[in-house]
PDB file of C-alpha atoms and ligand atoms in Angstrom:
ATOM      1  CA  MET A  10      11.749  -2.076   4.709  1.00 98.00           C
ATOM      2  CA  GLN A  11      13.521  -0.114   7.374  1.00 98.00           C
ATOM      3  CA  ILE A  12      14.027   3.528   6.349  1.00 98.00           C
ATOM      4  CA  SER A  13      17.101   4.210   8.447  1.00 98.00           C
ATOM      5  CA  GLY A  14      20.226   3.334   6.477  1.00 98.00           C
ATOM      6  CA  SER A  15      18.276   2.514   3.285  1.00 98.00           C
ATOM      7  CA  THR A  16      18.462   4.468   0.045  1.00 98.00           C
ATOM      8  CA  PHE A  17      15.467   5.857  -1.842  1.00 99.00           C
ATOM      9  CA  LEU A  18      14.982   7.391  -5.272  1.00 98.00           C
ATOM     10  CA  VAL A  19      12.198   9.972  -5.265  1.00 98.00           C
ATOM     11  CA  THR A  20      11.067  11.046  -8.727  1.00 98.00           C
ATOM     12  CA  GLY A  21       9.414  14.463  -8.696  1.00 98.00           C
ATOM     13  CA  GLY A  22      11.168  14.958  -5.354  1.00 98.00           C
ATOM     14  CA  GLY A  23      11.841  18.621  -6.122  1.00 97.00           C
ATOM     15  CA  SER A  24       8.292  19.726  -5.280  1.00 97.00           C
ATOM     16  CA  GLY A  25       5.013  18.933  -3.548  1.00 97.00           C
ATOM     17  CA  LEU A  26       4.287  15.346  -2.515  1.00 98.00           C
ATOM     18  CA  GLY A  27       7.735  14.101  -3.593  1.00 98.00           C
ATOM     19  CA  ALA A  28       9.568  16.848  -1.685  1.00 97.00           C
ATOM     20  CA  ALA A  29       7.607  16.077   1.506  1.00 98.00           C
ATOM     21  CA  THR A  30       8.417  12.374   1.092  1.00 98.00           C
ATOM     22  CA  ALA A  31      12.114  13.088   0.546  1.00 97.00           C
ATOM     23  CA  ARG A  32      12.084  15.155   3.771  1.00 97.00           C
ATOM     24  CA  MET A  33      10.319  12.390   5.704  1.00 98.00           C
ATOM     25  CA  LEU A  34      12.877   9.846   4.479  1.00 98.00           C
ATOM     26  CA  THR A  35      15.936  11.868   5.473  1.00 97.00           C
ATOM     27  CA  GLU A  36      14.385  12.811   8.825  1.00 97.00           C
ATOM     28  CA  ASN A  37      14.095   9.078   9.510  1.00 98.00           C
ATOM     29  CA  GLY A  38      17.689   8.332   8.609  1.00 98.00           C
ATOM     30  CA  GLY A  39      17.286   7.347   4.963  1.00 98.00           C
ATOM     31  CA  ASN A  40      19.470   8.391   2.033  1.00 98.00           C
ATOM     32  CA  VAL A  41      17.647  10.105  -0.815  1.00 98.00           C
ATOM     33  CA  VAL A  42      18.286  10.805  -4.472  1.00 98.00           C
ATOM     34  CA  ILE A  43      15.891  13.388  -5.842  1.00 98.00           C
ATOM     35  CA  ALA A  44      15.219  12.650  -9.514  1.00 98.00           C
ATOM     36  CA  ASP A  45      13.510  15.683 -10.981  1.00 98.00           C
ATOM     37  CA  LEU A  46      13.741  18.120 -13.872  1.00 98.00           C
ATOM     38  CA  LYS A  47      14.478  20.817 -11.310  1.00 94.00           C
ATOM     39  CA  GLY A  48      15.596  21.027  -7.695  1.00 87.00           C
ATOM     40  CA  GLU A  49      18.635  20.873  -5.504  1.00 83.00           C
ATOM     41  CA  PRO A  50      20.033  18.734  -2.688  1.00 77.00           C
ATOM     42  CA  THR A  51      18.430  19.791   0.571  1.00 73.00           C
ATOM     43  CA  GLY A  52      20.409  17.974   3.256  1.00 78.00           C
ATOM     44  CA  LYS A  53      23.321  15.785   4.240  1.00 85.00           C
ATOM     45  CA  ASN A  54      22.035  12.459   2.951  1.00 96.00           C
ATOM     46  CA  VAL A  55      20.471  13.916  -0.193  1.00 97.00           C
ATOM     47  CA  ARG A  56      21.712  14.025  -3.765  1.00 97.00           C
ATOM     48  CA  PHE A  57      20.033  15.658  -6.742  1.00 97.00           C
ATOM     49  CA  ALA A  58      20.064  13.912 -10.116  1.00 98.00           C
ATOM     50  CA  LYS A  59      18.658  16.008 -12.961  1.00 98.00           C
ATOM     51  CA  THR A  60      16.231  13.545 -14.477  1.00 98.00           C
ATOM     52  CA  ASP A  61      13.499  13.377 -17.061  1.00 98.00           C
ATOM     53  CA  VAL A  62      11.583  10.213 -16.171  1.00 99.00           C
ATOM     54  CA  THR A  63      10.573   9.778 -19.819  1.00 98.00           C
ATOM     55  CA  ASP A  64      14.246   9.552 -20.752  1.00 98.00           C
ATOM     56  CA  GLU A  65      16.003   6.194 -20.341  1.00 98.00           C
ATOM     57  CA  LYS A  66      19.516   7.593 -19.961  1.00 98.00           C
ATOM     58  CA  SER A  67      18.915  10.243 -17.298  1.00 98.00           C
ATOM     59  CA  THR A  68      16.688   7.883 -15.275  1.00 99.00           C
ATOM     60  CA  GLN A  69      19.369   5.174 -15.409  1.00 99.00           C
ATOM     61  CA  ALA A  70      21.908   7.818 -14.311  1.00 98.00           C
ATOM     62  CA  ALA A  71      19.679   8.687 -11.320  1.00 98.00           C
ATOM     63  CA  VAL A  72      19.569   5.004 -10.297  1.00 98.00           C
ATOM     64  CA  GLU A  73      23.360   4.906 -10.606  1.00 98.00           C
ATOM     65  CA  THR A  74      23.665   8.019  -8.437  1.00 98.00           C
ATOM     66  CA  ALA A  75      21.864   6.061  -5.705  1.00 98.00           C
ATOM     67  CA  THR A  76      23.942   2.900  -6.046  1.00 98.00           C
ATOM     68  CA  GLY A  77      27.199   4.825  -6.594  1.00 98.00           C
ATOM     69  CA  GLU A  78      26.797   7.346  -3.767  1.00 97.00           C
ATOM     70  CA  PHE A  79      25.086   5.156  -1.176  1.00 98.00           C
ATOM     71  CA  GLY A  80      25.965   1.575  -2.200  1.00 98.00           C
ATOM     72  CA  ALA A  81      22.494   0.247  -3.129  1.00 98.00           C
ATOM     73  CA  LEU A  82      18.929   1.287  -3.983  1.00 98.00           C
ATOM     74  CA  HIS A  83      16.158  -0.022  -1.698  1.00 98.00           C
ATOM     75  CA  GLY A  84      13.134   2.128  -2.464  1.00 99.00           C
ATOM     76  CA  LEU A  85      11.534   4.052  -5.315  1.00 99.00           C
ATOM     77  CA  ILE A  86       8.831   6.669  -4.762  1.00 99.00           C
ATOM     78  CA  ASN A  87       7.257   7.728  -8.051  1.00 99.00           C
ATOM     79  CA  CYS A  88       5.960  11.283  -7.648  1.00 98.00           C
ATOM     80  CA  ALA A  89       6.908  12.883 -10.984  1.00 98.00           C
ATOM     81  CA  GLY A  90       3.776  13.902 -12.814  1.00 98.00           C
ATOM     82  CA  ILE A  91       2.003  16.592 -14.791  1.00 97.00           C
ATOM     83  CA  ALA A  92      -1.646  17.588 -15.153  1.00 95.00           C
ATOM     84  CA  ILE A  93      -3.556  19.328 -17.923  1.00 95.00           C
ATOM     85  CA  GLY A  94      -7.189  20.273 -18.375  1.00 94.00           C
ATOM     86  CA  LYS A  95      -8.535  19.681 -21.873  1.00 96.00           C
ATOM     87  CA  ARG A  96     -11.781  18.384 -23.284  1.00 96.00           C
ATOM     88  CA  VAL A  97     -12.232  15.737 -25.984  1.00 97.00           C
ATOM     89  CA  LEU A  98     -14.223  18.330 -27.907  1.00 98.00           C
ATOM     90  CA  GLY A  99     -12.825  21.705 -26.937  1.00 96.00           C
ATOM     91  CA  LYS A 100     -13.626  25.244 -28.142  1.00 95.00           C
ATOM     92  CA  GLU A 101     -10.711  25.009 -30.569  1.00 94.00           C
ATOM     93  CA  GLY A 102     -11.598  21.536 -31.867  1.00 97.00           C
ATOM     94  CA  PRO A 103     -10.802  17.982 -30.841  1.00 98.00           C
ATOM     95  CA  HIS A 104      -8.231  17.263 -28.084  1.00 97.00           C
ATOM     96  CA  ASP A 105      -4.784  17.450 -29.701  1.00 97.00           C
ATOM     97  CA  LEU A 106      -2.870  14.181 -29.608  1.00 98.00           C
ATOM     98  CA  GLY A 107       0.393  15.868 -28.616  1.00 98.00           C
ATOM     99  CA  SER A 108      -0.729  16.926 -25.131  1.00 97.00           C
ATOM    100  CA  PHE A 109      -2.583  13.628 -24.557  1.00 98.00           C
ATOM    101  CA  SER A 110       0.589  11.688 -25.421  1.00 98.00           C
ATOM    102  CA  LYS A 111       2.757  13.952 -23.263  1.00 98.00           C
ATOM    103  CA  VAL A 112       0.668  13.344 -20.132  1.00 98.00           C
ATOM    104  CA  VAL A 113       0.662   9.568 -20.711  1.00 98.00           C
ATOM    105  CA  GLN A 114       4.393   9.708 -21.469  1.00 98.00           C
ATOM    106  CA  VAL A 115       5.290  11.424 -18.176  1.00 98.00           C
ATOM    107  CA  ASN A 116       2.719   9.963 -15.758  1.00 98.00           C
ATOM    108  CA  LEU A 117       2.451   6.380 -17.021  1.00 99.00           C
ATOM    109  CA  ILE A 118       5.489   5.574 -19.159  1.00 99.00           C
ATOM    110  CA  GLY A 119       7.778   7.676 -16.937  1.00 99.00           C
ATOM    111  CA  THR A 120       6.564   5.764 -13.884  1.00 99.00           C
ATOM    112  CA  PHE A 121       7.169   2.447 -15.653  1.00 99.00           C
ATOM    113  CA  ASN A 122      10.606   3.585 -16.824  1.00 99.00           C
ATOM    114  CA  ALA A 123      11.667   4.384 -13.249  1.00 99.00           C
ATOM    115  CA  ILE A 124      10.191   1.093 -11.974  1.00 99.00           C
ATOM    116  CA  ARG A 125      11.980  -1.139 -14.480  1.00 99.00           C
ATOM    117  CA  LEU A 126      15.377   0.551 -13.959  1.00 99.00           C
ATOM    118  CA  ALA A 127      15.069   0.721 -10.156  1.00 99.00           C
ATOM    119  CA  ALA A 128      13.940  -2.922  -9.974  1.00 99.00           C
ATOM    120  CA  ALA A 129      16.943  -3.980 -12.052  1.00 98.00           C
ATOM    121  CA  ALA A 130      19.184  -2.430  -9.373  1.00 98.00           C
ATOM    122  CA  MET A 131      17.100  -3.731  -6.434  1.00 98.00           C
ATOM    123  CA  GLN A 132      17.159  -7.348  -7.592  1.00 98.00           C
ATOM    124  CA  HIS A 133      20.874  -7.496  -6.701  1.00 96.00           C
ATOM    125  CA  ASN A 134      20.354  -6.314  -3.102  1.00 98.00           C
ATOM    126  CA  ASP A 135      21.135  -8.617  -0.229  1.00 97.00           C
ATOM    127  CA  PRO A 136      17.715  -9.662   1.083  1.00 97.00           C
ATOM    128  CA  THR A 137      16.604  -8.709   4.597  1.00 95.00           C
ATOM    129  CA  GLY A 138      15.853 -11.514   7.070  1.00 93.00           C
ATOM    130  CA  ASP A 139      12.349 -11.746   5.556  1.00 94.00           C
ATOM    131  CA  GLY A 140      13.675 -11.867   1.993  1.00 97.00           C
ATOM    132  CA  GLU A 141      12.830  -8.269   1.116  1.00 98.00           C
ATOM    133  CA  ARG A 142      14.992  -6.501  -1.492  1.00 98.00           C
ATOM    134  CA  GLY A 143      13.029  -3.389  -2.341  1.00 98.00           C
ATOM    135  CA  VAL A 144       9.814  -1.386  -2.215  1.00 99.00           C
ATOM    136  CA  ILE A 145       8.129   0.775  -4.843  1.00 99.00           C
ATOM    137  CA  VAL A 146       5.410   3.372  -4.214  1.00 99.00           C
ATOM    138  CA  ASN A 147       3.504   4.700  -7.236  1.00 99.00           C
ATOM    139  CA  THR A 148       1.324   7.800  -7.295  1.00 98.00           C
ATOM    140  CA  ALA A 149      -2.013   7.419  -9.040  1.00 98.00           C
ATOM    141  CA  SER A 150      -4.948   9.775  -8.348  1.00 98.00           C
ATOM    142  CA  VAL A 151      -8.649   9.589  -7.545  1.00 97.00           C
ATOM    143  CA  ALA A 152      -8.962  10.775 -11.171  1.00 97.00           C
ATOM    144  CA  ALA A 153      -8.103   7.178 -12.117  1.00 98.00           C
ATOM    145  CA  PHE A 154     -11.538   6.196 -10.747  1.00 98.00           C
ATOM    146  CA  GLU A 155     -13.769   9.253 -11.188  1.00 96.00           C
ATOM    147  CA  GLY A 156     -12.062  11.573 -13.645  1.00 95.00           C
ATOM    148  CA  GLN A 157     -13.773  14.878 -14.287  1.00 95.00           C
ATOM    149  CA  ILE A 158     -14.676  16.459 -17.593  1.00 95.00           C
ATOM    150  CA  GLY A 159     -11.409  17.855 -18.954  1.00 95.00           C
ATOM    151  CA  GLN A 160      -9.267  15.221 -17.223  1.00 95.00           C
ATOM    152  CA  VAL A 161      -9.302  12.612 -19.987  1.00 97.00           C
ATOM    153  CA  ALA A 162      -5.520  12.475 -20.525  1.00 97.00           C
ATOM    154  CA  TYR A 163      -4.696  12.698 -16.815  1.00 97.00           C
ATOM    155  CA  SER A 164      -7.278  10.046 -15.858  1.00 98.00           C
ATOM    156  CA  ALA A 165      -6.084   7.689 -18.601  1.00 98.00           C
ATOM    157  CA  SER A 166      -2.482   8.035 -17.410  1.00 98.00           C
ATOM    158  CA  LYS A 167      -3.369   7.446 -13.756  1.00 98.00           C
ATOM    159  CA  GLY A 168      -5.656   4.533 -14.640  1.00 98.00           C
ATOM    160  CA  GLY A 169      -2.589   2.966 -16.228  1.00 99.00           C
ATOM    161  CA  VAL A 170      -0.618   3.463 -13.004  1.00 99.00           C
ATOM    162  CA  VAL A 171      -3.418   1.746 -11.042  1.00 99.00           C
ATOM    163  CA  SER A 172      -3.647  -1.162 -13.499  1.00 98.00           C
ATOM    164  CA  MET A 173       0.058  -1.919 -13.685  1.00 98.00           C
ATOM    165  CA  THR A 174       0.632  -1.923  -9.918  1.00 99.00           C
ATOM    166  CA  LEU A 175      -0.665  -5.464  -9.302  1.00 99.00           C
ATOM    167  CA  PRO A 176       0.999  -7.236 -12.254  1.00 99.00           C
ATOM    168  CA  ILE A 177       4.329  -5.635 -11.380  1.00 99.00           C
ATOM    169  CA  ALA A 178       3.915  -6.589  -7.696  1.00 99.00           C
ATOM    170  CA  ARG A 179       3.155 -10.165  -8.764  1.00 98.00           C
ATOM    171  CA  GLU A 180       6.175 -10.367 -11.040  1.00 98.00           C
ATOM    172  CA  LEU A 181       8.663  -8.761  -8.653  1.00 98.00           C
ATOM    173  CA  ALA A 182       7.503 -10.857  -5.695  1.00 98.00           C
ATOM    174  CA  ARG A 183      10.066 -13.519  -6.548  1.00 98.00           C
ATOM    175  CA  TRP A 184      12.814 -10.964  -5.784  1.00 98.00           C
ATOM    176  CA  GLY A 185      11.137  -9.702  -2.627  1.00 98.00           C
ATOM    177  CA  ILE A 186      10.309  -6.329  -4.182  1.00 99.00           C
ATOM    178  CA  ARG A 187       6.915  -4.903  -3.150  1.00 99.00           C
ATOM    179  CA  VAL A 188       4.845  -2.472  -5.232  1.00 99.00           C
ATOM    180  CA  ALA A 189       1.912  -0.372  -4.016  1.00 99.00           C
ATOM    181  CA  ALA A 190       0.228   2.845  -5.092  1.00 99.00           C
ATOM    182  CA  ILE A 191      -1.319   5.854  -3.403  1.00 99.00           C
ATOM    183  CA  ALA A 192      -4.317   7.519  -5.083  1.00 98.00           C
ATOM    184  CA  PRO A 193      -4.406  11.012  -3.571  1.00 98.00           C
ATOM    185  CA  GLY A 194      -7.499  13.208  -3.584  1.00 97.00           C
ATOM    186  CA  ILE A 195      -6.763  16.941  -3.647  1.00 96.00           C
ATOM    187  CA  PHE A 196      -3.489  17.994  -2.048  1.00 97.00           C
ATOM    188  CA  ASP A 197      -2.082  21.429  -1.412  1.00 96.00           C
ATOM    189  CA  THR A 198       1.018  21.433  -3.632  1.00 96.00           C
ATOM    190  CA  PRO A 199       2.466  23.717  -6.315  1.00 93.00           C
ATOM    191  CA  MET A 200       0.437  21.649  -8.852  1.00 88.00           C
ATOM    192  CA  MET A 201      -2.698  23.000  -7.145  1.00 85.00           C
ATOM    193  CA  ALA A 202      -1.246  26.454  -6.464  1.00 83.00           C
ATOM    194  CA  GLY A 203      -2.029  27.389 -10.059  1.00 75.00           C
ATOM    195  CA  LEU A 204      -5.708  27.564  -9.131  1.00 76.00           C
ATOM    196  CA  PRO A 205      -7.190  30.730  -7.628  1.00 76.00           C
ATOM    197  CA  GLU A 206      -7.589  30.690  -3.808  1.00 83.00           C
ATOM    198  CA  GLU A 207     -11.376  30.636  -4.229  1.00 81.00           C
ATOM    199  CA  ALA A 208     -11.270  27.474  -6.352  1.00 76.00           C
ATOM    200  CA  ARG A 209      -8.916  25.775  -3.895  1.00 79.00           C
ATOM    201  CA  GLU A 210     -11.198  26.635  -1.013  1.00 83.00           C
ATOM    202  CA  SER A 211     -14.228  25.328  -2.871  1.00 79.00           C
ATOM    203  CA  LEU A 212     -12.377  22.086  -3.708  1.00 84.00           C
ATOM    204  CA  GLY A 213     -11.444  21.698  -0.033  1.00 90.00           C
ATOM    205  CA  LYS A 214     -15.092  22.112   1.010  1.00 91.00           C
ATOM    206  CA  GLN A 215     -16.091  19.196  -1.248  1.00 93.00           C
ATOM    207  CA  VAL A 216     -14.050  16.803   0.910  1.00 97.00           C
ATOM    208  CA  PRO A 217     -16.424  15.124   3.422  1.00 97.00           C
ATOM    209  CA  PHE A 218     -13.862  14.966   6.230  1.00 98.00           C
ATOM    210  CA  PRO A 219     -11.542  16.625   6.828  1.00 98.00           C
ATOM    211  CA  SER A 220     -13.002  19.462   4.696  1.00 97.00           C
ATOM    212  CA  ARG A 221      -9.732  20.841   3.407  1.00 96.00           C
ATOM    213  CA  LEU A 222      -6.966  20.045   0.935  1.00 96.00           C
ATOM    214  CA  GLY A 223      -4.592  17.278   1.941  1.00 98.00           C
ATOM    215  CA  LYS A 224      -1.160  18.179   3.279  1.00 98.00           C
ATOM    216  CA  PRO A 225       1.940  16.798   1.507  1.00 98.00           C
ATOM    217  CA  GLU A 226       3.078  15.463   4.914  1.00 98.00           C
ATOM    218  CA  GLU A 227      -0.026  13.248   4.996  1.00 98.00           C
ATOM    219  CA  TYR A 228       1.015  11.701   1.682  1.00 99.00           C
ATOM    220  CA  ALA A 229       4.561  11.249   3.049  1.00 99.00           C
ATOM    221  CA  SER A 230       3.135   9.591   6.152  1.00 99.00           C
ATOM    222  CA  LEU A 231       1.281   6.973   4.060  1.00 99.00           C
ATOM    223  CA  SER A 232       4.337   6.323   1.913  1.00 98.00           C
ATOM    224  CA  ARG A 233       6.273   5.768   5.145  1.00 98.00           C
ATOM    225  CA  HIS A 234       3.693   3.210   6.231  1.00 98.00           C
ATOM    226  CA  ILE A 235       3.845   1.392   2.886  1.00 99.00           C
ATOM    227  CA  ILE A 236       7.645   1.274   3.075  1.00 98.00           C
ATOM    228  CA  GLU A 237       7.590  -0.104   6.618  1.00 98.00           C
ATOM    229  CA  ASN A 238       4.631  -2.515   6.442  1.00 98.00           C
ATOM    230  CA  GLU A 239       5.842  -5.596   4.620  1.00 98.00           C
ATOM    231  CA  MET A 240       2.351  -7.066   4.258  1.00 98.00           C
ATOM    232  CA  LEU A 241       1.207  -4.201   2.026  1.00 98.00           C
ATOM    233  CA  ASN A 242       1.730  -5.285  -1.569  1.00 98.00           C
ATOM    234  CA  GLY A 243      -0.055  -4.952  -4.915  1.00 98.00           C
ATOM    235  CA  GLU A 244      -2.642  -2.533  -3.481  1.00 98.00           C
ATOM    236  CA  VAL A 245      -3.843   0.948  -4.466  1.00 98.00           C
ATOM    237  CA  ILE A 246      -4.799   3.064  -1.441  1.00 99.00           C
ATOM    238  CA  ARG A 247      -7.036   6.119  -1.741  1.00 98.00           C
ATOM    239  CA  LEU A 248      -5.930   9.029   0.445  1.00 98.00           C
ATOM    240  CA  ASP A 249      -8.751  11.458  -0.091  1.00 98.00           C
ATOM    241  CA  GLY A 250     -10.952  12.320   2.933  1.00 98.00           C
ATOM    242  CA  ALA A 251     -13.756  10.318   1.215  1.00 98.00           C
ATOM    243  CA  ILE A 252     -14.070  12.700  -1.756  1.00 97.00           C
ATOM    244  CA  ARG A 253     -15.698  11.296  -4.876  1.00 96.00           C
ATOM    245  CA  MET A 254     -15.123  13.780  -7.664  1.00 93.00           C
ATOM    246  CA  ALA A 255     -18.207  15.156  -9.432  1.00 92.00           C
ATOM    247  CA  PRO A 256     -18.371  15.183 -13.257  1.00 92.00           C
ATOM    248  CA  ARG A 257     -17.202  18.808 -13.254  1.00 88.00           C
TER     249      ARG A 257
HETATM  250  N1  NAD B 312      -1.592  17.613  -5.740  1.00 54.83           N
HETATM  251  C1  NAD B 312      -2.656  16.836  -5.916  1.00 54.83           C
HETATM  252  O1  NAD B 312      -3.769  17.194  -5.576  1.00 54.83           O
HETATM  253  C2  NAD B 312      -2.497  15.473  -6.536  1.00 54.83           C
HETATM  254  C3  NAD B 312      -3.611  14.630  -6.539  1.00 54.83           C
HETATM  255  C4  NAD B 312      -3.521  13.368  -7.093  1.00 54.83           C
HETATM  256  C5  NAD B 312      -2.315  12.952  -7.636  1.00 54.83           C
HETATM  257  N2  NAD B 312      -1.252  13.782  -7.637  1.00 54.83           N
HETATM  258  C6  NAD B 312      -0.023  13.281  -8.243  1.00 54.83           C
HETATM  259  O2  NAD B 312       1.033  13.363  -7.306  1.00 54.83           O
HETATM  260  C7  NAD B 312       2.279  13.519  -7.985  1.00 54.83           C
HETATM  261  C8  NAD B 312       3.001  14.711  -7.388  1.00 54.83           C
HETATM  262  O3  NAD B 312       2.220  15.869  -7.632  1.00 54.83           O
HETATM  263  P1  NAD B 312       2.413  17.251  -6.875  1.00 54.83           P
HETATM  264  O4  NAD B 312       1.070  17.749  -6.551  1.00 54.83           O
HETATM  265  O5  NAD B 312       3.445  17.111  -5.818  1.00 54.83           O
HETATM  266  O6  NAD B 312       2.930  18.138  -8.093  1.00 54.83           O
HETATM  267  P2  NAD B 312       4.178  19.120  -8.231  1.00 54.83           P
HETATM  268  O7  NAD B 312       3.968  19.814  -9.535  1.00 54.83           O
HETATM  269  O8  NAD B 312       4.352  19.939  -6.992  1.00 54.83           O
HETATM  270  O9  NAD B 312       5.418  18.131  -8.333  1.00 54.83           O
HETATM  271  C9  NAD B 312       5.640  17.321  -9.448  1.00 54.83           C
HETATM  272  C10 NAD B 312       7.129  17.238  -9.688  1.00 54.83           C
HETATM  273  O10 NAD B 312       7.334  16.355 -10.802  1.00 54.83           O
HETATM  274  C11 NAD B 312       8.377  16.888 -11.578  1.00 54.83           C
HETATM  275  N3  NAD B 312       8.305  16.385 -12.952  1.00 54.83           N
HETATM  276  C12 NAD B 312       7.362  16.674 -13.904  1.00 54.83           C
HETATM  277  N4  NAD B 312       7.676  16.060 -15.056  1.00 54.83           N
HETATM  278  C13 NAD B 312       8.816  15.372 -14.834  1.00 54.83           C
HETATM  279  C14 NAD B 312       9.652  14.549 -15.637  1.00 54.83           C
HETATM  280  N5  NAD B 312       9.352  14.314 -16.935  1.00 54.83           N
HETATM  281  N6  NAD B 312      10.748  13.993 -15.080  1.00 54.83           N
HETATM  282  C15 NAD B 312      11.071  14.230 -13.781  1.00 54.83           C
HETATM  283  N7  NAD B 312      10.334  15.010 -12.976  1.00 54.83           N
HETATM  284  C16 NAD B 312       9.226  15.575 -13.491  1.00 54.83           C
HETATM  285  C17 NAD B 312       8.179  18.404 -11.517  1.00 54.83           C
HETATM  286  O11 NAD B 312       9.371  19.095 -11.881  1.00 54.83           O
HETATM  287  C18 NAD B 312       7.771  18.592 -10.063  1.00 54.83           C
HETATM  288  O12 NAD B 312       8.885  18.850  -9.243  1.00 54.83           O
HETATM  289  C19 NAD B 312       1.912  13.666  -9.465  1.00 54.83           C
HETATM  290  O13 NAD B 312       2.061  12.421 -10.096  1.00 54.83           O
HETATM  291  C20 NAD B 312       0.455  14.070  -9.433  1.00 54.83           C
HETATM  292  O14 NAD B 312      -0.216  13.687 -10.611  1.00 54.83           O
HETATM  293  C21 NAD B 312      -1.305  15.031  -7.100  1.00 54.83           C
END
């Protein structure tokens, strides 16, 4: 999919990995709708749609902002997500179900909600010469593969994102809509900024090479490649400097 002249919905585009991707898209001539709980339009070809990805109505409204303002929706980048740290057996008792459900609701069900509504709009696009009508990039995490102690809810939600990527790619293939996922390691975003500098530094040192946190622009660069490389479909790509997370 060519970025220039195409329109992209970026969930979680108000911060971190999503914000860097939205910037990359507009810098390359794309139109962007940022679908986030918070944020603001940041440029000429950018709109902001206040969206809760767990909510059907506001997510549908974000899709309609894209089709209404720019004529069609060609790409969806799913970056909205939340993280918590909680053990199955914590100091205050067993993991509460409320916070477990909330993480799955936002990270997994929210991602699916955006996919189904975006795909419904994309299926009506005029195909490109190669028959392509849309592209979807999901954000999983290395925690889907080696979740740490305290990451049970987050890992479960991201494992779901990994598992649904292939079946959705298979199903949407008949409309020429591709689906892939990025599984980032540790990236320097506001989600990570909550940790003390010392902890961030120590996390960075655990990355074999390069021994530092990832930059949001590096995530944006891979999402650009996925958007532009038509052969990439149904795959989950780790972007992690070879880190394999330890149990704790
Ligand atoms: N930063 C990392 O190290 C890292 C690693 C692996 C995966 N990820 C994943 O990458 C994605 C982006 O993370 P980030 O680091 O940029 O975090 P971030 O906190 O900077 O950005 C996440 C954005 O999602 C938005 N959001 C949260 N809940 C939402 C909802 N219900 N509806 C709409 N928007 C919502 C937030 O408002 C925020 O703007 C997340 O899915 C995260 O799990 C991040």
